[in-house]
Structures are given as C-alpha cells and as structure tokens.
Amino acid sequence: MKPELPAQAYSLYDQYAHGMLSRRDFFSGMAGLAVSAALATTFINSMLPNYALAQQVSFNDDDITASYQKFSPAQSQNGTGHGAGHKEIRGYLVKPKNATTALPTVLVIHENRGLNPYVEDVARRLAKAGFIAFAPDALWPLGGYPGNDDDGRTMQSSLEPAKIVADLKAAAMWLKQLDGGNGKLGVVGFCFGGAMTGRLAAELPNVVDAAVPFYGSPPAADSIANIKAPLLVQLGELDERVNQQWPAAEALFKQHNLNYKIEMYPASHHGFHNDSTARYNKEMADLAWQRTLAFFKQHLS
C-alpha cells in the first residue's frame, strides 16, 4: 500500500520517472518535504510496477491470438521519411480470433521504458474488444524491453529520438495496410506514447483516423493545423506537469476547428490508467477505457 504523502511527492516522483531528477535529487527533494529517507524509500518502491496485477486479458484467452511480429520499415507503403529509422521493428500483434469481417486497427504506443507487460495487456484488451492491435517496442534495436522499467527507461533515453519517431511512423503505415484490417487506423499511447500519439496525428494526417493520447504532451504548435483525425485527450487532474501544457494547445485546436475532446479525470495522477503501479485509479481508468473503446468504435468502424 502506498504511504500517505504530500502531493508534491508525486510531482517529484514524476520528475524522477521521466529522467528529470536523479535518484539522489529525488531523495533530497523528499527530505525538503520533511519526509524521512525510510518513508521515501517505501514510497518509491510502492511506485514500481507489479506486472502480476496488470493482466486483465490472458495471452492465451480463447477470443484472441497474440504473437510477436517483425517487419522492415521498407515493408510499409509510402515510406517517405521512414528511412531515418532502424532496419527492423518488432512488436506485439493481437487479433480477435475467427474474425469474419475486416477489422479496425489500433497502434498502441508504450511509455518511456519499452514494451512492458502492461502495454501488452492493453493490446490484448483492444483485441478482446474487436480491434487488431499492434504495440511496437522502441527498444528492439537494443534487444527489446529488458524486463524491468528502470533499465528500460535508461535504454530508451539512449536511443536517437528521431529514429524512434521514424519507427513509430513506419509501424503505423504497416498496421494500416495489414491483411484483415479495414483500412482505418487508431492510435493510443501513454505518457511518452501519449505525446507520440498526438505527434503521429499531426505528422501523418492521412494515415491516422482517430487518436487517444493519455497524459502526454500536446503536438508541436506549428503542426497542430495539420491534424485531421478526431482526438480524445485523457488527462489526470493531479498531473500538473502535463496539464499546464494543454491550454495553449487547446486554443490552437479551437483556432483550427479540430474535432477534439479533453477529458479530465478527478483525483488522478499521471499514469492513472496503468494498473501495475500505485498511481492507478481504477474507477477513472475504467471510465477512460470505456470512452476510448467507444471513441474508436465510432471513428474506425
């Protein structure tokens, strides 16, 4: 159980988790909040993911088929701009079993630590709901997600950002043309993946048909006018770092007449949808997921 701490403790952890603070600086900041080293250690340990809690849909569920797939960015059509990426991409592909009609596809973009079990489960949840889901692993050029988030975060920070973006664009193109798909592509992402979701909507406006960024930074201001896809932005009320970036972006959304909705979830921290960590808010996560599925069904069917 997570200890009771001042709200600023979560802000410090958020900065630590995103590489803005060293572990030493995190503990110094906690000391400044009059939190003992022992309690700070308990807190940071409570925030580490427990992936045994994150499986809502089993990998061998009777309604889905799941596998790891590799492809070359050259396999995606209209690969303009994808050449800056890596030579091979690997991800987790999940399909509804025994589908009799073409199905909408959804790209699932992970946080800043690679394709962990929580994100794989999100892909399975989408397949269970009737979508073909693909979750690429940005860490594949380094051997893939290493099995723990701290190492994954370090690995991802060592990669060239432009290559990660190019890989995600290639994955979107590959998935949109996948056999069995209906030619409609949704994108959903979390944290880093939330930011990438908005970025793909802005930079691939003729590819992305619907986008749901969870607590990610908004797209670059000079790219917002390019967005054609409807957006459902999911934010946690207590996520000050991300939330402060959205008013200016929303003003541009309005200026350019985008089809969007911003949902703010009360008493919810950054990462509130991730059911493997102590920041999980089940009630709000369930509501956000219901809205996500309804949004994709509306715009991708």
PDB file of C-alpha atoms in Angstrom:
ATOM      1  CA  MET A   1       0.000   0.000   0.000  1.00  0.00           C
ATOM      2  CA  LYS A   2       1.338   3.432  -0.892  1.00  0.00           C
ATOM      3  CA  PRO A   3       2.075   5.724   2.092  1.00  0.00           C
ATOM      4  CA  GLU A   4       0.178   8.945   2.658  1.00  0.00           C
ATOM      5  CA  LEU A   5       2.383  11.768   1.424  1.00  0.00           C
ATOM      6  CA  PRO A   6       2.036  15.393   0.313  1.00  0.00           C
ATOM      7  CA  ALA A   7       1.004  15.958  -3.297  1.00  0.00           C
ATOM      8  CA  GLN A   8       4.458  17.350  -4.093  1.00  0.00           C
ATOM      9  CA  ALA A   9       5.911  13.863  -3.515  1.00  0.00           C
ATOM     10  CA  TYR A  10       4.098  12.616  -6.607  1.00  0.00           C
ATOM     11  CA  SER A  11       5.465  15.520  -8.606  1.00  0.00           C
ATOM     12  CA  LEU A  12       8.980  14.631  -7.502  1.00  0.00           C
ATOM     13  CA  TYR A  13       8.436  11.009  -8.464  1.00  0.00           C
ATOM     14  CA  ASP A  14       7.064  12.064 -11.841  1.00  0.00           C
ATOM     15  CA  GLN A  15      10.242  14.069 -12.483  1.00  0.00           C
ATOM     16  CA  TYR A  16      12.382  11.125 -11.369  1.00  0.00           C
ATOM     17  CA  ALA A  17      10.448   8.669 -13.533  1.00  0.00           C
ATOM     18  CA  HIS A  18      10.921  10.893 -16.577  1.00  0.00           C
ATOM     19  CA  GLY A  19      14.646  11.372 -16.081  1.00  0.00           C
ATOM     20  CA  MET A  20      14.391  14.961 -14.856  1.00  0.00           C
ATOM     21  CA  LEU A  21      15.756  14.115 -11.400  1.00  0.00           C
ATOM     22  CA  SER A  22      18.441  11.689 -10.287  1.00  0.00           C
ATOM     23  CA  ARG A  23      17.616   9.255  -7.507  1.00  0.00           C
ATOM     24  CA  ARG A  24      19.759  11.355  -5.163  1.00  0.00           C
ATOM     25  CA  ASP A  25      17.906  14.539  -6.112  1.00  0.00           C
ATOM     26  CA  PHE A  26      14.589  12.752  -5.599  1.00  0.00           C
ATOM     27  CA  PHE A  27      15.554  11.859  -2.032  1.00  0.00           C
ATOM     28  CA  SER A  28      16.850  15.379  -1.417  1.00  0.00           C
ATOM     29  CA  GLY A  29      13.525  16.745  -2.598  1.00  0.00           C
ATOM     30  CA  MET A  30      11.630  14.352  -0.344  1.00  0.00           C
ATOM     31  CA  ALA A  31      13.768  15.461   2.596  1.00  0.00           C
ATOM     32  CA  GLY A  32      12.775  19.025   1.765  1.00  0.00           C
ATOM     33  CA  LEU A  33       9.160  17.929   2.234  1.00  0.00           C
ATOM     34  CA  ALA A  34      10.059  16.632   5.711  1.00  0.00           C
ATOM     35  CA  VAL A  35       9.743  13.035   4.507  1.00  0.00           C
ATOM     36  CA  SER A  36      12.190  10.601   6.087  1.00  0.00           C
ATOM     37  CA  ALA A  37      14.572   8.565   3.922  1.00  0.00           C
ATOM     38  CA  ALA A  38      12.838   5.375   5.065  1.00  0.00           C
ATOM     39  CA  LEU A  39       9.401   6.662   4.044  1.00  0.00           C
ATOM     40  CA  ALA A  40      10.779   7.988   0.763  1.00  0.00           C
ATOM     41  CA  THR A  41      12.215   4.540   0.033  1.00  0.00           C
ATOM     42  CA  THR A  42       8.890   2.897   0.833  1.00  0.00           C
ATOM     43  CA  PHE A  43       7.163   5.366  -1.458  1.00  0.00           C
ATOM     44  CA  ILE A  44       9.482   4.917  -4.430  1.00  0.00           C
ATOM     45  CA  ASN A  45       9.280   1.132  -4.060  1.00  0.00           C
ATOM     46  CA  SER A  46       5.483   1.314  -3.966  1.00  0.00           C
ATOM     47  CA  MET A  47       5.539   3.131  -7.296  1.00  0.00           C
ATOM     48  CA  LEU A  48       7.461   0.383  -9.053  1.00  0.00           C
ATOM     49  CA  PRO A  49       5.210  -1.689 -11.322  1.00  0.00           C
ATOM     50  CA  ASN A  50       3.896  -5.066 -10.265  1.00  0.00           C
ATOM     51  CA  TYR A  51       3.045  -6.634 -13.587  1.00  0.00           C
ATOM     52  CA  ALA A  52       1.282  -9.573 -11.996  1.00  0.00           C
ATOM     53  CA  LEU A  53      -1.503  -7.068 -11.316  1.00  0.00           C
ATOM     54  CA  ALA A  54      -1.673  -5.788 -14.880  1.00  0.00           C
ATOM     55  CA  GLN A  55      -3.056  -8.794 -16.699  1.00  0.00           C
ATOM     56  CA  GLN A  56      -6.731  -8.220 -17.403  1.00  0.00           C
ATOM     57  CA  VAL A  57      -6.735 -10.418 -20.509  1.00  0.00           C
ATOM     58  CA  SER A  58      -4.640 -13.576 -20.601  1.00  0.00           C
ATOM     59  CA  PHE A  59      -2.250 -14.084 -23.521  1.00  0.00           C
ATOM     60  CA  ASN A  60      -3.967 -17.417 -24.174  1.00  0.00           C
ATOM     61  CA  ASP A  61      -7.513 -16.063 -23.941  1.00  0.00           C
ATOM     62  CA  ASP A  62      -9.791 -18.093 -26.217  1.00  0.00           C
ATOM     63  CA  ASP A  63     -11.044 -14.990 -28.042  1.00  0.00           C
ATOM     64  CA  ILE A  64      -7.675 -13.679 -29.277  1.00  0.00           C
ATOM     65  CA  THR A  65      -4.434 -14.708 -30.949  1.00  0.00           C
ATOM     66  CA  ALA A  66      -1.222 -12.975 -29.862  1.00  0.00           C
ATOM     67  CA  SER A  67       2.242 -13.126 -31.388  1.00  0.00           C
ATOM     68  CA  TYR A  68       5.423 -11.126 -31.788  1.00  0.00           C
ATOM     69  CA  GLN A  69       5.939  -9.829 -35.301  1.00  0.00           C
ATOM     70  CA  LYS A  70       8.941  -8.282 -37.013  1.00  0.00           C
ATOM     71  CA  PHE A  71       8.991  -6.196 -40.157  1.00  0.00           C
ATOM     72  CA  SER A  72      11.237  -3.846 -42.060  1.00  0.00           C
ATOM     73  CA  PRO A  73      10.125  -0.217 -42.400  1.00  0.00           C
ATOM     74  CA  ALA A  74      10.569  -0.726 -46.140  1.00  0.00           C
ATOM     75  CA  GLN A  75       7.512  -3.021 -45.997  1.00  0.00           C
ATOM     76  CA  SER A  76       5.257  -0.065 -45.167  1.00  0.00           C
ATOM     77  CA  GLN A  77       3.822   1.735 -48.156  1.00  0.00           C
ATOM     78  CA  ASN A  78       4.785   5.303 -48.911  1.00  0.00           C
ATOM     79  CA  GLY A  79       7.821   5.010 -46.658  1.00  0.00           C
ATOM     80  CA  THR A  80       8.853   8.627 -47.149  1.00  0.00           C
ATOM     81  CA  GLY A  81      10.711   9.769 -44.060  1.00  0.00           C
ATOM     82  CA  HIS A  82      10.920   6.279 -42.588  1.00  0.00           C
ATOM     83  CA  GLY A  83      14.452   5.687 -43.804  1.00  0.00           C
ATOM     84  CA  ALA A  84      15.774   7.536 -40.741  1.00  0.00           C
ATOM     85  CA  GLY A  85      14.587   4.698 -38.512  1.00  0.00           C
ATOM     86  CA  HIS A  86      16.034   1.325 -37.650  1.00  0.00           C
ATOM     87  CA  LYS A  87      16.286  -1.588 -40.068  1.00  0.00           C
ATOM     88  CA  GLU A  88      13.856  -3.829 -38.199  1.00  0.00           C
ATOM     89  CA  ILE A  89      10.880  -3.264 -35.929  1.00  0.00           C
ATOM     90  CA  ARG A  90       9.383  -5.836 -33.580  1.00  0.00           C
ATOM     91  CA  GLY A  91       6.119  -5.597 -31.705  1.00  0.00           C
ATOM     92  CA  TYR A  92       3.206  -7.430 -30.174  1.00  0.00           C
ATOM     93  CA  LEU A  93       0.346  -8.171 -32.564  1.00  0.00           C
ATOM     94  CA  VAL A  94      -3.012  -9.250 -31.160  1.00  0.00           C
ATOM     95  CA  LYS A  95      -6.076 -10.145 -33.215  1.00  0.00           C
ATOM     96  CA  PRO A  96      -9.600 -11.280 -32.414  1.00  0.00           C
ATOM     97  CA  LYS A  97      -9.877 -14.964 -33.221  1.00  0.00           C
ATOM     98  CA  ASN A  98     -12.105 -16.198 -36.052  1.00  0.00           C
ATOM     99  CA  ALA A  99     -12.994 -12.739 -37.380  1.00  0.00           C
ATOM    100  CA  THR A 100     -15.340 -12.928 -40.366  1.00  0.00           C
ATOM    101  CA  THR A 101     -15.045  -9.292 -41.472  1.00  0.00           C
ATOM    102  CA  ALA A 102     -12.262  -6.753 -41.855  1.00  0.00           C
ATOM    103  CA  LEU A 103     -11.469  -5.078 -38.524  1.00  0.00           C
ATOM    104  CA  PRO A 104     -10.197  -1.654 -37.486  1.00  0.00           C
ATOM    105  CA  THR A 105      -6.579  -1.473 -36.355  1.00  0.00           C
ATOM    106  CA  VAL A 106      -5.074   0.327 -33.359  1.00  0.00           C
ATOM    107  CA  LEU A 107      -1.427   1.182 -32.773  1.00  0.00           C
ATOM    108  CA  VAL A 108      -0.524   1.075 -29.055  1.00  0.00           C
ATOM    109  CA  ILE A 109       2.470   3.219 -28.050  1.00  0.00           C
ATOM    110  CA  HIS A 110       4.220   2.475 -24.775  1.00  0.00           C
ATOM    111  CA  GLU A 111       5.633   4.768 -22.102  1.00  0.00           C
ATOM    112  CA  ASN A 112       9.298   5.836 -21.931  1.00  0.00           C
ATOM    113  CA  ARG A 113      10.538   2.379 -20.974  1.00  0.00           C
ATOM    114  CA  GLY A 114       9.725  -0.020 -23.778  1.00  0.00           C
ATOM    115  CA  LEU A 115       7.089  -2.646 -24.391  1.00  0.00           C
ATOM    116  CA  ASN A 116       6.321  -3.815 -20.873  1.00  0.00           C
ATOM    117  CA  PRO A 117       3.625  -6.328 -19.802  1.00  0.00           C
ATOM    118  CA  TYR A 118       1.090  -3.601 -19.029  1.00  0.00           C
ATOM    119  CA  VAL A 119       1.209  -2.269 -22.599  1.00  0.00           C
ATOM    120  CA  GLU A 120       0.983  -5.799 -23.989  1.00  0.00           C
ATOM    121  CA  ASP A 121      -2.145  -6.281 -21.905  1.00  0.00           C
ATOM    122  CA  VAL A 122      -3.616  -3.062 -23.301  1.00  0.00           C
ATOM    123  CA  ALA A 123      -3.145  -4.552 -26.779  1.00  0.00           C
ATOM    124  CA  ARG A 124      -4.944  -7.708 -25.670  1.00  0.00           C
ATOM    125  CA  ARG A 125      -7.804  -5.648 -24.219  1.00  0.00           C
ATOM    126  CA  LEU A 126      -8.232  -3.961 -27.591  1.00  0.00           C
ATOM    127  CA  ALA A 127      -8.298  -7.296 -29.415  1.00  0.00           C
ATOM    128  CA  LYS A 128     -10.821  -8.605 -26.922  1.00  0.00           C
ATOM    129  CA  ALA A 129     -12.978  -5.601 -27.852  1.00  0.00           C
ATOM    130  CA  GLY A 130     -12.786  -6.367 -31.570  1.00  0.00           C
ATOM    131  CA  PHE A 131      -9.738  -4.465 -32.830  1.00  0.00           C
ATOM    132  CA  ILE A 132      -6.469  -5.615 -34.369  1.00  0.00           C
ATOM    133  CA  ALA A 133      -3.826  -4.137 -32.075  1.00  0.00           C
ATOM    134  CA  PHE A 134      -0.087  -3.753 -32.579  1.00  0.00           C
ATOM    135  CA  ALA A 135       2.285  -2.490 -29.883  1.00  0.00           C
ATOM    136  CA  PRO A 136       5.790  -1.823 -31.251  1.00  0.00           C
ATOM    137  CA  ASP A 137       8.814  -1.954 -28.964  1.00  0.00           C
ATOM    138  CA  ALA A 138      11.062   1.081 -29.412  1.00  0.00           C
ATOM    139  CA  LEU A 139      13.797  -0.844 -27.587  1.00  0.00           C
ATOM    140  CA  TRP A 140      14.006  -3.650 -30.147  1.00  0.00           C
ATOM    141  CA  PRO A 141      17.206  -2.233 -31.736  1.00  0.00           C
ATOM    142  CA  LEU A 142      18.827  -2.743 -28.313  1.00  0.00           C
ATOM    143  CA  GLY A 143      17.366  -6.208 -27.800  1.00  0.00           C
ATOM    144  CA  GLY A 144      13.902  -5.232 -26.619  1.00  0.00           C
ATOM    145  CA  TYR A 145      12.302  -4.458 -23.267  1.00  0.00           C
ATOM    146  CA  PRO A 146      14.800  -5.723 -20.644  1.00  0.00           C
ATOM    147  CA  GLY A 147      12.308  -6.980 -18.059  1.00  0.00           C
ATOM    148  CA  ASN A 148      12.303  -4.001 -15.705  1.00  0.00           C
ATOM    149  CA  ASP A 149      11.274  -0.403 -16.167  1.00  0.00           C
ATOM    150  CA  ASP A 150      14.359   1.316 -14.737  1.00  0.00           C
ATOM    151  CA  ASP A 151      16.664  -0.372 -17.245  1.00  0.00           C
ATOM    152  CA  GLY A 152      14.073   0.135 -19.963  1.00  0.00           C
ATOM    153  CA  ARG A 153      13.923   3.861 -19.261  1.00  0.00           C
ATOM    154  CA  THR A 154      17.730   4.093 -19.445  1.00  0.00           C
ATOM    155  CA  MET A 155      17.787   2.151 -22.699  1.00  0.00           C
ATOM    156  CA  GLN A 156      15.102   4.279 -24.317  1.00  0.00           C
ATOM    157  CA  SER A 157      16.860   7.508 -23.332  1.00  0.00           C
ATOM    158  CA  SER A 158      19.987   6.258 -25.140  1.00  0.00           C
ATOM    159  CA  LEU A 159      18.195   5.933 -28.488  1.00  0.00           C
ATOM    160  CA  GLU A 160      18.077   8.718 -31.037  1.00  0.00           C
ATOM    161  CA  PRO A 161      14.605  10.295 -30.703  1.00  0.00           C
ATOM    162  CA  ALA A 162      14.259  10.857 -34.454  1.00  0.00           C
ATOM    163  CA  LYS A 163      14.752   7.144 -35.082  1.00  0.00           C
ATOM    164  CA  ILE A 164      12.082   6.213 -32.545  1.00  0.00           C
ATOM    165  CA  VAL A 165       9.628   8.572 -34.250  1.00  0.00           C
ATOM    166  CA  ALA A 166      10.522   7.146 -37.662  1.00  0.00           C
ATOM    167  CA  ASP A 167       9.959   3.608 -36.355  1.00  0.00           C
ATOM    168  CA  LEU A 168       6.551   4.523 -34.956  1.00  0.00           C
ATOM    169  CA  LYS A 169       5.543   6.131 -38.235  1.00  0.00           C
ATOM    170  CA  ALA A 170       6.607   3.005 -40.097  1.00  0.00           C
ATOM    171  CA  ALA A 171       4.627   0.859 -37.645  1.00  0.00           C
ATOM    172  CA  ALA A 172       1.531   2.984 -38.264  1.00  0.00           C
ATOM    173  CA  MET A 173       1.882   2.566 -42.028  1.00  0.00           C
ATOM    174  CA  TRP A 174       2.494  -1.170 -41.703  1.00  0.00           C
ATOM    175  CA  LEU A 175      -0.505  -1.702 -39.445  1.00  0.00           C
ATOM    176  CA  LYS A 176      -2.887   0.384 -41.542  1.00  0.00           C
ATOM    177  CA  GLN A 177      -2.310  -1.901 -44.538  1.00  0.00           C
ATOM    178  CA  LEU A 178      -2.242  -5.171 -42.581  1.00  0.00           C
ATOM    179  CA  ASP A 179      -4.236  -8.069 -44.001  1.00  0.00           C
ATOM    180  CA  GLY A 180      -7.524  -8.377 -42.157  1.00  0.00           C
ATOM    181  CA  GLY A 181      -7.688  -4.680 -41.366  1.00  0.00           C
ATOM    182  CA  ASN A 182     -10.408  -2.413 -42.689  1.00  0.00           C
ATOM    183  CA  GLY A 183      -8.022   0.395 -43.668  1.00  0.00           C
ATOM    184  CA  LYS A 184      -8.829   2.501 -40.595  1.00  0.00           C
ATOM    185  CA  LEU A 185      -6.104   3.218 -38.042  1.00  0.00           C
ATOM    186  CA  GLY A 186      -6.450   4.408 -34.467  1.00  0.00           C
ATOM    187  CA  VAL A 187      -3.549   5.309 -32.189  1.00  0.00           C
ATOM    188  CA  VAL A 188      -3.485   5.208 -28.404  1.00  0.00           C
ATOM    189  CA  GLY A 189      -0.480   5.915 -26.214  1.00  0.00           C
ATOM    190  CA  PHE A 190       0.524   6.579 -22.633  1.00  0.00           C
ATOM    191  CA  CYS A 191       2.905   9.232 -21.274  1.00  0.00           C
ATOM    192  CA  PHE A 192       5.692   9.268 -23.904  1.00  0.00           C
ATOM    193  CA  GLY A 193       3.293   7.258 -26.031  1.00  0.00           C
ATOM    194  CA  GLY A 194       0.606   9.872 -25.459  1.00  0.00           C
ATOM    195  CA  ALA A 195       2.892  12.556 -26.826  1.00  0.00           C
ATOM    196  CA  MET A 196       3.754  10.320 -29.786  1.00  0.00           C
ATOM    197  CA  THR A 197       0.052   9.700 -30.427  1.00  0.00           C
ATOM    198  CA  GLY A 198      -0.578  13.388 -30.943  1.00  0.00           C
ATOM    199  CA  ARG A 199       2.593  13.732 -32.974  1.00  0.00           C
ATOM    200  CA  LEU A 200       1.594  10.955 -35.362  1.00  0.00           C
ATOM    201  CA  ALA A 201      -1.843  12.524 -35.783  1.00  0.00           C
ATOM    202  CA  ALA A 202      -0.127  15.783 -36.769  1.00  0.00           C
ATOM    203  CA  GLU A 203       2.644  14.335 -38.927  1.00  0.00           C
ATOM    204  CA  LEU A 204       0.668  11.516 -40.572  1.00  0.00           C
ATOM    205  CA  PRO A 205      -2.691  13.231 -41.070  1.00  0.00           C
ATOM    206  CA  ASN A 206      -3.654  10.957 -43.975  1.00  0.00           C
ATOM    207  CA  VAL A 207      -2.789   7.806 -42.030  1.00  0.00           C
ATOM    208  CA  VAL A 208      -4.213   8.316 -38.528  1.00  0.00           C
ATOM    209  CA  ASP A 209      -8.025   8.174 -38.406  1.00  0.00           C
ATOM    210  CA  ALA A 210      -8.525   8.588 -34.631  1.00  0.00           C
ATOM    211  CA  ALA A 211      -6.159   9.310 -31.747  1.00  0.00           C
ATOM    212  CA  VAL A 212      -6.378   8.899 -27.968  1.00  0.00           C
ATOM    213  CA  PRO A 213      -3.374  10.335 -26.101  1.00  0.00           C
ATOM    214  CA  PHE A 214      -3.240   9.526 -22.387  1.00  0.00           C
ATOM    215  CA  TYR A 215      -1.415  12.185 -20.301  1.00  0.00           C
ATOM    216  CA  GLY A 216       1.110  13.084 -22.989  1.00  0.00           C
ATOM    217  CA  SER A 217       2.457  16.444 -24.077  1.00  0.00           C
ATOM    218  CA  PRO A 218       0.488  18.042 -26.935  1.00  0.00           C
ATOM    219  CA  PRO A 219       1.792  18.137 -30.511  1.00  0.00           C
ATOM    220  CA  ALA A 220       4.133  20.934 -31.560  1.00  0.00           C
ATOM    221  CA  ALA A 221       2.208  24.171 -32.009  1.00  0.00           C
ATOM    222  CA  ASP A 222       3.257  24.581 -35.642  1.00  0.00           C
ATOM    223  CA  SER A 223       1.963  21.089 -36.508  1.00  0.00           C
ATOM    224  CA  ILE A 224      -1.497  21.251 -34.949  1.00  0.00           C
ATOM    225  CA  ALA A 225      -3.142  22.733 -38.031  1.00  0.00           C
ATOM    226  CA  ASN A 226      -2.238  19.558 -39.939  1.00  0.00           C
ATOM    227  CA  ILE A 227      -4.366  17.263 -37.766  1.00  0.00           C
ATOM    228  CA  LYS A 228      -7.395  15.725 -39.466  1.00  0.00           C
ATOM    229  CA  ALA A 229      -8.226  12.888 -37.080  1.00  0.00           C
ATOM    230  CA  PRO A 230     -10.619  13.312 -34.146  1.00  0.00           C
ATOM    231  CA  LEU A 231      -8.809  13.405 -30.811  1.00  0.00           C
ATOM    232  CA  LEU A 232      -9.798  12.206 -27.353  1.00  0.00           C
ATOM    233  CA  VAL A 233      -7.317  13.602 -24.834  1.00  0.00           C
ATOM    234  CA  GLN A 234      -7.231  11.814 -21.457  1.00  0.00           C
ATOM    235  CA  LEU A 235      -5.673  13.751 -18.552  1.00  0.00           C
ATOM    236  CA  GLY A 236      -5.337  13.221 -14.806  1.00  0.00           C
ATOM    237  CA  GLU A 237      -6.391  16.147 -12.633  1.00  0.00           C
ATOM    238  CA  LEU A 238      -3.265  15.958 -10.454  1.00  0.00           C
ATOM    239  CA  ASP A 239      -0.797  15.751 -13.362  1.00  0.00           C
ATOM    240  CA  GLU A 240       0.421  19.346 -13.191  1.00  0.00           C
ATOM    241  CA  ARG A 241       3.490  18.887 -15.410  1.00  0.00           C
ATOM    242  CA  VAL A 242       1.480  17.677 -18.409  1.00  0.00           C
ATOM    243  CA  ASN A 243      -1.727  19.604 -17.791  1.00  0.00           C
ATOM    244  CA  GLN A 244      -0.038  23.001 -17.841  1.00  0.00           C
ATOM    245  CA  GLN A 245       0.939  22.380 -21.471  1.00  0.00           C
ATOM    246  CA  TRP A 246      -2.609  21.878 -22.729  1.00  0.00           C
ATOM    247  CA  PRO A 247      -4.381  25.280 -22.514  1.00  0.00           C
ATOM    248  CA  ALA A 248      -2.189  26.769 -25.244  1.00  0.00           C
ATOM    249  CA  ALA A 249      -2.640  23.668 -27.388  1.00  0.00           C
ATOM    250  CA  GLU A 250      -6.396  23.706 -26.886  1.00  0.00           C
ATOM    251  CA  ALA A 251      -6.526  27.305 -28.026  1.00  0.00           C
ATOM    252  CA  LEU A 252      -4.906  26.190 -31.287  1.00  0.00           C
ATOM    253  CA  PHE A 253      -7.288  23.230 -31.525  1.00  0.00           C
ATOM    254  CA  LYS A 254     -10.164  25.711 -31.396  1.00  0.00           C
ATOM    255  CA  GLN A 255      -8.481  28.103 -33.811  1.00  0.00           C
ATOM    256  CA  HIS A 256      -8.082  25.335 -36.388  1.00  0.00           C
ATOM    257  CA  ASN A 257     -11.526  23.813 -35.758  1.00  0.00           C
ATOM    258  CA  LEU A 258     -10.226  20.394 -34.782  1.00  0.00           C
ATOM    259  CA  ASN A 259     -12.590  17.631 -33.764  1.00  0.00           C
ATOM    260  CA  TYR A 260     -11.443  17.026 -30.200  1.00  0.00           C
ATOM    261  CA  LYS A 261     -12.494  16.453 -26.633  1.00  0.00           C
ATOM    262  CA  ILE A 262     -10.391  16.757 -23.479  1.00  0.00           C
ATOM    263  CA  GLU A 263     -11.442  14.598 -20.543  1.00  0.00           C
ATOM    264  CA  MET A 264     -10.054  15.463 -17.104  1.00  0.00           C
ATOM    265  CA  TYR A 265     -10.173  12.680 -14.507  1.00  0.00           C
ATOM    266  CA  PRO A 266     -10.616  13.822 -10.878  1.00  0.00           C
ATOM    267  CA  ALA A 267      -8.131  12.825  -8.166  1.00  0.00           C
ATOM    268  CA  SER A 268      -5.934  11.113 -10.765  1.00  0.00           C
ATOM    269  CA  HIS A 269      -2.166  11.290 -11.123  1.00  0.00           C
ATOM    270  CA  HIS A 270      -0.020  10.929 -14.209  1.00  0.00           C
ATOM    271  CA  GLY A 271      -0.162   7.243 -15.149  1.00  0.00           C
ATOM    272  CA  PHE A 272      -3.585   6.672 -13.599  1.00  0.00           C
ATOM    273  CA  HIS A 273      -4.517   4.091 -16.244  1.00  0.00           C
ATOM    274  CA  ASN A 274      -1.527   1.839 -15.524  1.00  0.00           C
ATOM    275  CA  ASP A 275      -2.891  -0.854 -13.225  1.00  0.00           C
ATOM    276  CA  SER A 276       0.565  -2.167 -12.310  1.00  0.00           C
ATOM    277  CA  THR A 277       1.554   0.890 -10.250  1.00  0.00           C
ATOM    278  CA  ALA A 278       0.383   2.712  -7.139  1.00  0.00           C
ATOM    279  CA  ARG A 279      -0.803   5.675  -9.223  1.00  0.00           C
ATOM    280  CA  TYR A 280      -3.586   3.523 -10.682  1.00  0.00           C
ATOM    281  CA  ASN A 281      -7.084   4.896 -10.164  1.00  0.00           C
ATOM    282  CA  LYS A 282      -9.390   2.008 -11.038  1.00  0.00           C
ATOM    283  CA  GLU A 283     -12.620   3.960 -11.270  1.00  0.00           C
ATOM    284  CA  MET A 284     -11.158   6.642 -13.520  1.00  0.00           C
ATOM    285  CA  ALA A 285      -9.101   4.156 -15.542  1.00  0.00           C
ATOM    286  CA  ASP A 286     -12.185   2.078 -16.260  1.00  0.00           C
ATOM    287  CA  LEU A 287     -14.118   5.164 -17.326  1.00  0.00           C
ATOM    288  CA  ALA A 288     -11.281   6.374 -19.555  1.00  0.00           C
ATOM    289  CA  TRP A 289     -11.033   2.951 -21.180  1.00  0.00           C
ATOM    290  CA  GLN A 290     -14.779   2.749 -21.815  1.00  0.00           C
ATOM    291  CA  ARG A 291     -14.563   6.133 -23.514  1.00  0.00           C
ATOM    292  CA  THR A 292     -11.538   5.023 -25.527  1.00  0.00           C
ATOM    293  CA  LEU A 293     -13.278   1.929 -26.880  1.00  0.00           C
ATOM    294  CA  ALA A 294     -16.454   3.870 -27.705  1.00  0.00           C
ATOM    295  CA  PHE A 295     -14.386   6.549 -29.463  1.00  0.00           C
ATOM    296  CA  PHE A 296     -12.559   4.022 -31.628  1.00  0.00           C
ATOM    297  CA  LYS A 297     -15.748   2.157 -32.467  1.00  0.00           C
ATOM    298  CA  GLN A 298     -17.344   5.430 -33.538  1.00  0.00           C
ATOM    299  CA  HIS A 299     -14.492   6.614 -35.750  1.00  0.00           C
ATOM    300  CA  LEU A 300     -12.884   3.415 -37.060  1.00  0.00           C
ATOM    301  CA  SER A 301     -15.782   1.158 -37.914  1.00  0.00           C
TER     302      SER A 301
END
